[in-house]
Short mmCIF file of C-alpha atoms in Angstrom, two decimals:
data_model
loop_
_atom_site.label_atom_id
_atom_site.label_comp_id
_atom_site.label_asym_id
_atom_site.label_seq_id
_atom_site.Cartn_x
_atom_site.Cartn_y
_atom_site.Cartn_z
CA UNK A 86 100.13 144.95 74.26
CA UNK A 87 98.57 145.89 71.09
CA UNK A 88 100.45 143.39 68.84
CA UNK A 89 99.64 140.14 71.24
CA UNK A 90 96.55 138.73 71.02
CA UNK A 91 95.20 137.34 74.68
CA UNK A 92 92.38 135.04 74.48
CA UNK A 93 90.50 133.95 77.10
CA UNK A 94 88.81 130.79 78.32
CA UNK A 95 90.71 128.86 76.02
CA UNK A 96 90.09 125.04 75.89
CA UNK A 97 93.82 123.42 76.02
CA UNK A 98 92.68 120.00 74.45
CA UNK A 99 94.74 120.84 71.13
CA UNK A 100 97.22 122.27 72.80
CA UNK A 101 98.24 119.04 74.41
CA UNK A 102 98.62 115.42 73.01
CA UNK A 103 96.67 113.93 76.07
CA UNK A 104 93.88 115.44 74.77
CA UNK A 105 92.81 117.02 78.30
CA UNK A 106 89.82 119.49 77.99
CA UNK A 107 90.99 121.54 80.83
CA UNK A 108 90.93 125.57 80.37
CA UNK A 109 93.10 128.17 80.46
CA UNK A 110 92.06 131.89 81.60
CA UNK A 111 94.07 133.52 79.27
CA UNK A 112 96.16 132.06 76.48
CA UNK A 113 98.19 133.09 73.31
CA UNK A 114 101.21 132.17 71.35
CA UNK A 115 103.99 134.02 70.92
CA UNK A 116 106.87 133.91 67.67
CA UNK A 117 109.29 136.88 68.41
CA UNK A 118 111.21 137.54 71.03
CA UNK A 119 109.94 141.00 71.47
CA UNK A 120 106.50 139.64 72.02
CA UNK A 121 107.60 137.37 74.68
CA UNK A 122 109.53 140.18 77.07
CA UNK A 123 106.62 142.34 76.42
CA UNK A 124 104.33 140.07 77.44
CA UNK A 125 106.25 138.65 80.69
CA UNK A 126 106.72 142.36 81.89
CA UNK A 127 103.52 143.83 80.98
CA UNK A 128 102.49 145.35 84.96
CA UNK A 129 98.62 144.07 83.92
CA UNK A 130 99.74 140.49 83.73
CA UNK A 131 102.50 140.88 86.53
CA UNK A 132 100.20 139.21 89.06
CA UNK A 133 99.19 136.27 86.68
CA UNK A 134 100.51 132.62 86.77
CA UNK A 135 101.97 131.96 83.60
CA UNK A 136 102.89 128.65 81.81
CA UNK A 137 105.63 128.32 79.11
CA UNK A 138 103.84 125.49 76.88
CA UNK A 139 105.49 123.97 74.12
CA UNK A 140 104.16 120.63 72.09
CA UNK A 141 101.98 119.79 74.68
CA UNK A 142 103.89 116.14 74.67
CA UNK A 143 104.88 115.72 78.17
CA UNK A 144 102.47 117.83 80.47
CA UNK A 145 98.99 116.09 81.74
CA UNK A 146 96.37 119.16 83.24
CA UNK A 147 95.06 118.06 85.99
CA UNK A 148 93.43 120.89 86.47
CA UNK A 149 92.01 124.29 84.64
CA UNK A 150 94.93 126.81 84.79
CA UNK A 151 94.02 129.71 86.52
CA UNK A 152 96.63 132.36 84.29
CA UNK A 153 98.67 132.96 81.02
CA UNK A 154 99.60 130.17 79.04
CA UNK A 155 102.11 130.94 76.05
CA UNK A 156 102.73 128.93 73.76
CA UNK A 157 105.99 129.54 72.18
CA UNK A 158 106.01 129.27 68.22
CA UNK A 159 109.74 130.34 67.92
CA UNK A 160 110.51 128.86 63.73
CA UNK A 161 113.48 128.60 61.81
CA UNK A 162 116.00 125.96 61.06
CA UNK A 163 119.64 127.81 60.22
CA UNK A 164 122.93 126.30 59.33
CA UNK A 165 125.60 128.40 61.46
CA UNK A 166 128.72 127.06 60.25
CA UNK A 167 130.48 123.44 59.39
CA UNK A 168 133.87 122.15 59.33
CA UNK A 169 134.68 118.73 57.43
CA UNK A 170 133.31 116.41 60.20
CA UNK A 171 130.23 118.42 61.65
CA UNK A 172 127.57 120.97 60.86
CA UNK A 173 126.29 123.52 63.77
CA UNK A 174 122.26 123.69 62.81
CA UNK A 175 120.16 126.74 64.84
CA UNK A 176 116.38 125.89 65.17
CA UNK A 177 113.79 127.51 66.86
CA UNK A 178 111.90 126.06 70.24
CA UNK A 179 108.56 125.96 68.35
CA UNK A 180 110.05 123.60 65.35
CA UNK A 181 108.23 119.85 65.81
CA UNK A 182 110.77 118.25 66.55
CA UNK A 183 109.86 115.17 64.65
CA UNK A 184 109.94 117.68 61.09
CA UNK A 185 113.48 118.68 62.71
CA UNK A 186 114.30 115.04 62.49
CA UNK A 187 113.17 114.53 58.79
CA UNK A 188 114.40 117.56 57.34
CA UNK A 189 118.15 116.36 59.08
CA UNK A 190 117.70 113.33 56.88
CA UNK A 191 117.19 114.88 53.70
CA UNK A 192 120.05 117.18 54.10
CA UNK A 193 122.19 114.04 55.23
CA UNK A 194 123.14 115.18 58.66
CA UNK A 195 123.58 112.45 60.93
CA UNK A 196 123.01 112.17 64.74
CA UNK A 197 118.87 112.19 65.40
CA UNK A 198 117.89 109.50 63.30
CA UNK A 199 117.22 107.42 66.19
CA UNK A 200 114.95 109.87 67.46
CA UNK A 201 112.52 109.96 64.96
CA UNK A 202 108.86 110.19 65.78
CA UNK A 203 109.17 111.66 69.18
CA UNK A 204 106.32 114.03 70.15
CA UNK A 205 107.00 117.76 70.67
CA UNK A 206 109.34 120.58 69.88
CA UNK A 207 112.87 121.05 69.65
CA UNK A 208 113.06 123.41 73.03
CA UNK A 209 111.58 120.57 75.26
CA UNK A 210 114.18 118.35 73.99
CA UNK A 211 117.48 119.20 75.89
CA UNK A 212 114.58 120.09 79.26
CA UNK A 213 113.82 116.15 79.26
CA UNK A 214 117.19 115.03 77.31
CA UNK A 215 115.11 113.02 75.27
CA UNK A 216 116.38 109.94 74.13
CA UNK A 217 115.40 106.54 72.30
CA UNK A 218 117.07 103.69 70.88
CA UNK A 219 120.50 104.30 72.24
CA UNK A 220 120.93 108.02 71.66
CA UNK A 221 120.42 110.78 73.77
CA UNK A 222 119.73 114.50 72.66
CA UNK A 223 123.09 115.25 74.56
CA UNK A 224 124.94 113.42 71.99
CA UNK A 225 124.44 115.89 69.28
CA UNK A 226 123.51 119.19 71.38
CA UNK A 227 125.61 122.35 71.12
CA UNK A 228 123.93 125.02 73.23
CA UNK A 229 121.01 126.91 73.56
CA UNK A 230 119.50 130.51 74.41
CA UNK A 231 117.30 130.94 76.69
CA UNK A 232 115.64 133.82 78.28
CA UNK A 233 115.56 134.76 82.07
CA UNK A 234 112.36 135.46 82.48
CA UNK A 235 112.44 138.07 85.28
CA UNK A 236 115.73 139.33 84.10
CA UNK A 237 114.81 139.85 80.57
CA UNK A 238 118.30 138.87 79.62
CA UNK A 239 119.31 136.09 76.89
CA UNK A 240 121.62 133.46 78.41
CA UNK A 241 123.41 130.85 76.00
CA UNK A 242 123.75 127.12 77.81
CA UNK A 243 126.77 125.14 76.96
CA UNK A 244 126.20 121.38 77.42
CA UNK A 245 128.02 121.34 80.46
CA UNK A 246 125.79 124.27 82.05
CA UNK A 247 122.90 121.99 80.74
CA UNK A 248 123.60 119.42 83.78
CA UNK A 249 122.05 116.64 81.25
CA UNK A 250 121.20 113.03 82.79
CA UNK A 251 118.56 110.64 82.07
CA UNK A 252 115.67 112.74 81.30
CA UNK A 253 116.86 115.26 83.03
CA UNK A 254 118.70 118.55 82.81
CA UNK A 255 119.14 121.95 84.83
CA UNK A 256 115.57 123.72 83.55
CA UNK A 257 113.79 120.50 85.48
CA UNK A 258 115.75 121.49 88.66
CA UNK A 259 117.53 124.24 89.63
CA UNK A 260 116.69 126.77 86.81
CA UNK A 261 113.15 124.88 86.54
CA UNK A 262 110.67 128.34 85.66
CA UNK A 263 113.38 130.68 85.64
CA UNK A 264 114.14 130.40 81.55
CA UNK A 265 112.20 129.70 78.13
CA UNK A 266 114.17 128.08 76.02
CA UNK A 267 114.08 130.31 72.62
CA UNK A 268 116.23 128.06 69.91
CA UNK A 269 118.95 124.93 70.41
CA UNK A 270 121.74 124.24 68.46
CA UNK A 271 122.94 121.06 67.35
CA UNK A 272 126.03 119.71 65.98
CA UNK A 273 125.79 116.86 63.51
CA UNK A 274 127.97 114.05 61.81
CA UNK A 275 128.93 114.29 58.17
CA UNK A 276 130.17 111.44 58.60
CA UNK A 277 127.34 108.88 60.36
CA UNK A 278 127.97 106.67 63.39
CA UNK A 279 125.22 104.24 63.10
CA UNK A 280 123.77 103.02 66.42
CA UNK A 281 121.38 99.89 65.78
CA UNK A 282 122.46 97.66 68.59
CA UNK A 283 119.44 98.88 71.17
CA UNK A 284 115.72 97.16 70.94
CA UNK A 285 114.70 95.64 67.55
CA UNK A 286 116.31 98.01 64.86
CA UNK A 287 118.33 95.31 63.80
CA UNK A 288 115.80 92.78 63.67
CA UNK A 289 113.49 95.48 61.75
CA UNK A 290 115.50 96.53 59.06
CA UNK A 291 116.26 93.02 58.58
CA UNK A 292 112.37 92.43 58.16
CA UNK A 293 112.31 95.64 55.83
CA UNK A 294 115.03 93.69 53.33
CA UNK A 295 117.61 96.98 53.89
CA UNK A 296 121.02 95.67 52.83
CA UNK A 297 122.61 99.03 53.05
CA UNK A 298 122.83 101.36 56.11
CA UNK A 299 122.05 105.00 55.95
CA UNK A 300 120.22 107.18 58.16
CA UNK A 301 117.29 107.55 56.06
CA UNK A 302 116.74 103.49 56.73
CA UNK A 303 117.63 103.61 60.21
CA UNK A 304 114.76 106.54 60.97
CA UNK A 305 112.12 104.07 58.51
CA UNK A 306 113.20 101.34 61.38
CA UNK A 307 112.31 103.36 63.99
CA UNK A 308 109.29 105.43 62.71
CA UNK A 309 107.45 101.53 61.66
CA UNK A 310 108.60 99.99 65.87
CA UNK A 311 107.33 103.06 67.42
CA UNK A 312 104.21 103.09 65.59
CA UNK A 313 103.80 99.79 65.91
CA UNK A 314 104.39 99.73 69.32
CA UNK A 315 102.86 103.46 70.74
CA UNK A 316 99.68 105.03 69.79
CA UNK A 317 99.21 107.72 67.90
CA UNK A 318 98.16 110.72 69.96
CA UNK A 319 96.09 112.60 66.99
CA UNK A 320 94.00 109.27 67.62
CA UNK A 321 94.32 108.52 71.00
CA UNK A 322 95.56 110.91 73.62
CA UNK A 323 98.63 109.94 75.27
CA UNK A 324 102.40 111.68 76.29
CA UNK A 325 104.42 108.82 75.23
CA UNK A 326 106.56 107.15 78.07
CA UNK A 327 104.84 108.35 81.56
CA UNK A 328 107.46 106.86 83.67
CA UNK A 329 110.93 106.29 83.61
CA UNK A 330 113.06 103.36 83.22
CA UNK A 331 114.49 102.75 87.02
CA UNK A 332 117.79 102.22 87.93
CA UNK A 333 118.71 100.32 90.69
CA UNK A 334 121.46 98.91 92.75
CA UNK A 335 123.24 95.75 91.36
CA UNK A 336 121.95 94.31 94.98
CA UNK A 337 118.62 95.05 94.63
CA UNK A 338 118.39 93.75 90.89
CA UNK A 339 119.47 90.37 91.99
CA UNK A 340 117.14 89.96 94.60
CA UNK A 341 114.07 90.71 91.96
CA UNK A 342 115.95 88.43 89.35
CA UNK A 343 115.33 85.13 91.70
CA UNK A 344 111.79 85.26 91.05
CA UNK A 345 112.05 86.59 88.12
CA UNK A 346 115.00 85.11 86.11
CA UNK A 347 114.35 85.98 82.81
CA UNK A 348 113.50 89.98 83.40
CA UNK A 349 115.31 92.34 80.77
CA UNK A 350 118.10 94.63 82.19
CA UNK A 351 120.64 97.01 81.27
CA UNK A 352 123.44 97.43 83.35
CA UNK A 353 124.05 101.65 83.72
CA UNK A 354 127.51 101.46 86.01
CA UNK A 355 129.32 99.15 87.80
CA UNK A 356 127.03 99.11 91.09
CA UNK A 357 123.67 99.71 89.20
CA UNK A 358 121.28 98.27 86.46
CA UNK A 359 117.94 99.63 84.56
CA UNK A 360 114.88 97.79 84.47
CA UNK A 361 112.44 98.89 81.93
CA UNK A 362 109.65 100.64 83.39
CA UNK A 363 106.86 98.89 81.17
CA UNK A 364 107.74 95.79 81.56
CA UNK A 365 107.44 96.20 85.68
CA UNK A 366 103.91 97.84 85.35
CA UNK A 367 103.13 94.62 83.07
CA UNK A 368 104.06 92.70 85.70
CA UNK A 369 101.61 94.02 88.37
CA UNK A 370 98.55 93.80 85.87
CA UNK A 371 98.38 96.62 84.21
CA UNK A 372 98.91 96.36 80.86
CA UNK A 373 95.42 96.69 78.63
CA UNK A 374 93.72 97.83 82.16
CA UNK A 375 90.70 100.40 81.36
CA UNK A 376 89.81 102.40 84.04
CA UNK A 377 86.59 104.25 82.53
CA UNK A 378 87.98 106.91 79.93
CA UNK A 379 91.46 106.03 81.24
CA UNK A 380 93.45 103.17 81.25
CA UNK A 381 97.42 101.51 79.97
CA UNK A 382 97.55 100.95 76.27
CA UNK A 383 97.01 97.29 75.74
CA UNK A 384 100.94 97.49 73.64
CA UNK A 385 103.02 99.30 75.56
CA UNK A 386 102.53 99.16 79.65
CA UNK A 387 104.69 102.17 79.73
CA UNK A 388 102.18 104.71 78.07
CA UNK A 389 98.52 105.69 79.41
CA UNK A 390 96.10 106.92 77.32
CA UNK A 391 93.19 108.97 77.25
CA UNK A 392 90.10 107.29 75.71
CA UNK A 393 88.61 110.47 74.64
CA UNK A 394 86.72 112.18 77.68
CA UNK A 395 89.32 110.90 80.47
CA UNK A 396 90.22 114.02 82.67
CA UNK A 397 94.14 114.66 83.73
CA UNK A 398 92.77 113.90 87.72
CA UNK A 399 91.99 110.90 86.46
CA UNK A 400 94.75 109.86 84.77
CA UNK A 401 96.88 111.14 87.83
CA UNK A 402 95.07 108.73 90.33
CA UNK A 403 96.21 106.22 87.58
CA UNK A 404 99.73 106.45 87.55
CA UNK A 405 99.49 106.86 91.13
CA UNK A 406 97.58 103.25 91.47
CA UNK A 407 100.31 101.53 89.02
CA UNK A 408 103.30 103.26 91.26
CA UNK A 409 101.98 101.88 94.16
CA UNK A 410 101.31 98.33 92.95
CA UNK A 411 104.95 98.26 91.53
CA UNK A 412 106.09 99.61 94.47
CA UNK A 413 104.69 97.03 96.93
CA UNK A 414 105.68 94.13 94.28
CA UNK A 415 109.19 95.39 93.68
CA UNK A 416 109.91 97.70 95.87
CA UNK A 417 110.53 100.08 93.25
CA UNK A 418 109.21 103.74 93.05
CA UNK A 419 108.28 105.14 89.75
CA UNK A 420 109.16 108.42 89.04
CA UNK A 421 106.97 110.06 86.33
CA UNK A 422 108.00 111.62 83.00
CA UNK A 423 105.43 113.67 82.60
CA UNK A 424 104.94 117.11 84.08
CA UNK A 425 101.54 117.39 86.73
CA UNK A 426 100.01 120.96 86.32
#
C-alpha cells in the first residue's frame, strides 16, 4: 500500500457536480491498474465499503459514506486502428468526457458531436448510455474493459454484452458493483452522418448564420442550447437531467392528450410514446420552485439544483415531492437518473 495515498475525512463537494458537502472516511484516486487491484484486495480494506466514483455527474450523497471512495483517473486517448470508413479510438474512464468530445472534433472524427457538453467521464458513459439530441453513446461504442472486482480479472464488453437501452446498460443491473469500467472504445465516422432533426439544432445554427454543415458547427449548436438552457454546475450544483423521459403506452398517452392537447411526444414503438420528463414536472408547478437551498432550475424543470448549502437528503425529499405530484396528476412514475448513495 505504499504507493496509494488514503486520505481520510475527505469532503466530497469537488468530487461531485451537486456540490454536496458530505464526507468520505477514506478516499483516494487511483491512475494504474496495478493501483486499483492492489487496493481492492488489500486484507486491511477487505471489510470496507467502497465506491467506484467517476465525474461526480450523476450521483447525489445523501449521506456521509462510511468507506473507500476511489476515484478512478484512468488517461489516455489512443487510436487502435482505422479502415476507410471508421476509426477505433481507446480512451481511458477518467478522460472528461466533454474534452473527449472536443478533441474528436479537431481530429475530424464524427459520431459525438451531439453530445457535447455532457458532464462526466468517458467510463460513466456506456453505464447510463448517455445520449442527447438524437444520438446515443451506443451508436458509436465498440467495447470496453472492465475489471471484476473480486475476481481481479479484465473482461472486454462487446456492445451486445453491454445490454444498452435508454439510460441504461448491464453495470446498472445485473453486473451493477461487480466491474469498474477501466477504458471504452469507440468507433467513429470518417465520413459524418449529420443528425440535426431533434430539439432546436436546426433552428440554432440557423440563428448562428452556419450555411455549411460540419461537426465542428453542429457541437457550437449544441454547446450555446445546453448552456442556454442548463446551468452550469462549477456555478450552481446540479447532475444534469434527474429524471428520465417516460415512456408510456399509446393508451395511456391519449388519455393525458384530452386535457392536454398540445403536450410534446415522441412516439418510441408502435404501442408506446415518450413524454418529456420536464415538461410533466412543469406541469405540476415545479418549475423555478425554491425549497430553501434546494429547488428546480427556473429553465429547465428537468434539472434540480443545489443553491450552495442544500444537502443530498434534501434534494432527495425533492425529487420525491415532484414524483409524487406527477404521479397523482398523470399517473406517471418518475424514475430517477441519478444514482442515491
Amino acid at each position: 500500500m505504499e504507493d496509494i495515498h488514503l486520505q481520510k475525512n475527505v469532503s466530497l463537494k469537488p468530487y461531485n457536480t451537486f456540490g454536496i458537502g458530505a464526507q468520505a472516511k477514506l478516499f483516494t484516486e487511483v491512475d494504474t491498474l496495478t493501483r486499483l487491484k492492489s487496493l481492492l484486495t488489500d486484507k486491511g480494506l477487505a471489510q470496507e465499503r467502497k465506491l467506484i466514483l467517476g465525474g461526480g455527474s450523476n450521483v447525489l450523497f445523501t449521506q456521509d459514506f462510511d468507506g473507500l471512495v476511489i476515484k478512478i483517473s484512468f488517461k489516455g486517448i489512443e487510436k487502435i486502428r482505422e479502415d476507410d470508413q471508421y476509426v477505433w479510438v481507446r480512451v481511458g474512464a477518467g478522460e472528461v468526457w466533454h474534452d473527449f468530445v472536443q478533441y474528436c472534433i479537431e481530429k475530424d472524427w464524427a459520431g459525438v458531436e451531439n453530445l457535447s457538453l455532457i458532464p462526466g467521464t468517458v467510463g460513466a458513459a456506456p453505464m447510463q448510455n448517455i445520449g442527447a439530441y438524437g444520438v446515443e453513446i451506443k451508436e458509436v461504442f465498440a467495447s470496453l474493459e472492465a475489471l471484476h472486482n473480486t475476481l481481479q480479472e479484465v473482461h472486454t464488453f462487446t456492445k451486445a454484452q453491454c445490454a444498452f437501452g435508454y439510460r441504461e446498460s448491464i453495470f446498472k443491473h445485473e453486473v451493477k458493483g461487480q466491474y469498474t469500467i477501466l477504458n471504452v472504445t469507440f468507433r467513429l465516422n470518417k465520413q459524418p452522418q449529420y443528425n440535426i432533426a431533434y430539439g432546436a439544432i436546426q433552428q440554432t445554427l440557423d440563428a448562428m448564420k452556419i450555411t455549411e454543415l460540419s461537426i465542428k458547427a453542429i457541437s457550437d449548436a449544441v454547446i450555446r442550447i445546453r448552456s442556454s438552457k442548463l446551468p452550469d454546475p462549477k456555478k450552481i450544483g446540479n447532475a444534469g437531467s434527474f429524471f428520465k423521459n417516460p415512456t408510456v403506452p399509446n393508451t395511456h398517452f391519449e388519455k393525458i392528450k384530452v386535457d392536454y392537447p398540445h403536450m410534446p411526444a415522441y412516439p418510441m414503438t408502435e404501442e408506446t410514446t415518450k413524454i418529456p420528463a420536464g415538461w410533466l414536472i412543469e406541469q405540476c408547478g415545479w418549475k423555478g420552485k425554491r425549497q430553501g437551498e434546494v429547488g428546480v432550475h427556473e429553465k429547465q424543470a428537468l434539472v434540480l439544483v443545489n443553491y450552495g448549502a442544500g444537502k443530498g437528503a434534501e434534494i432527495k425529499q425533492l425529487a420525491h415531492e415532484i414524483q409524487d405530484s406527477v404521479k397523482a396528476r398523470f399517473d406517471i412514475m418518475l424514475t430517477p437518473e441519478v444514482n442515491f448513495i
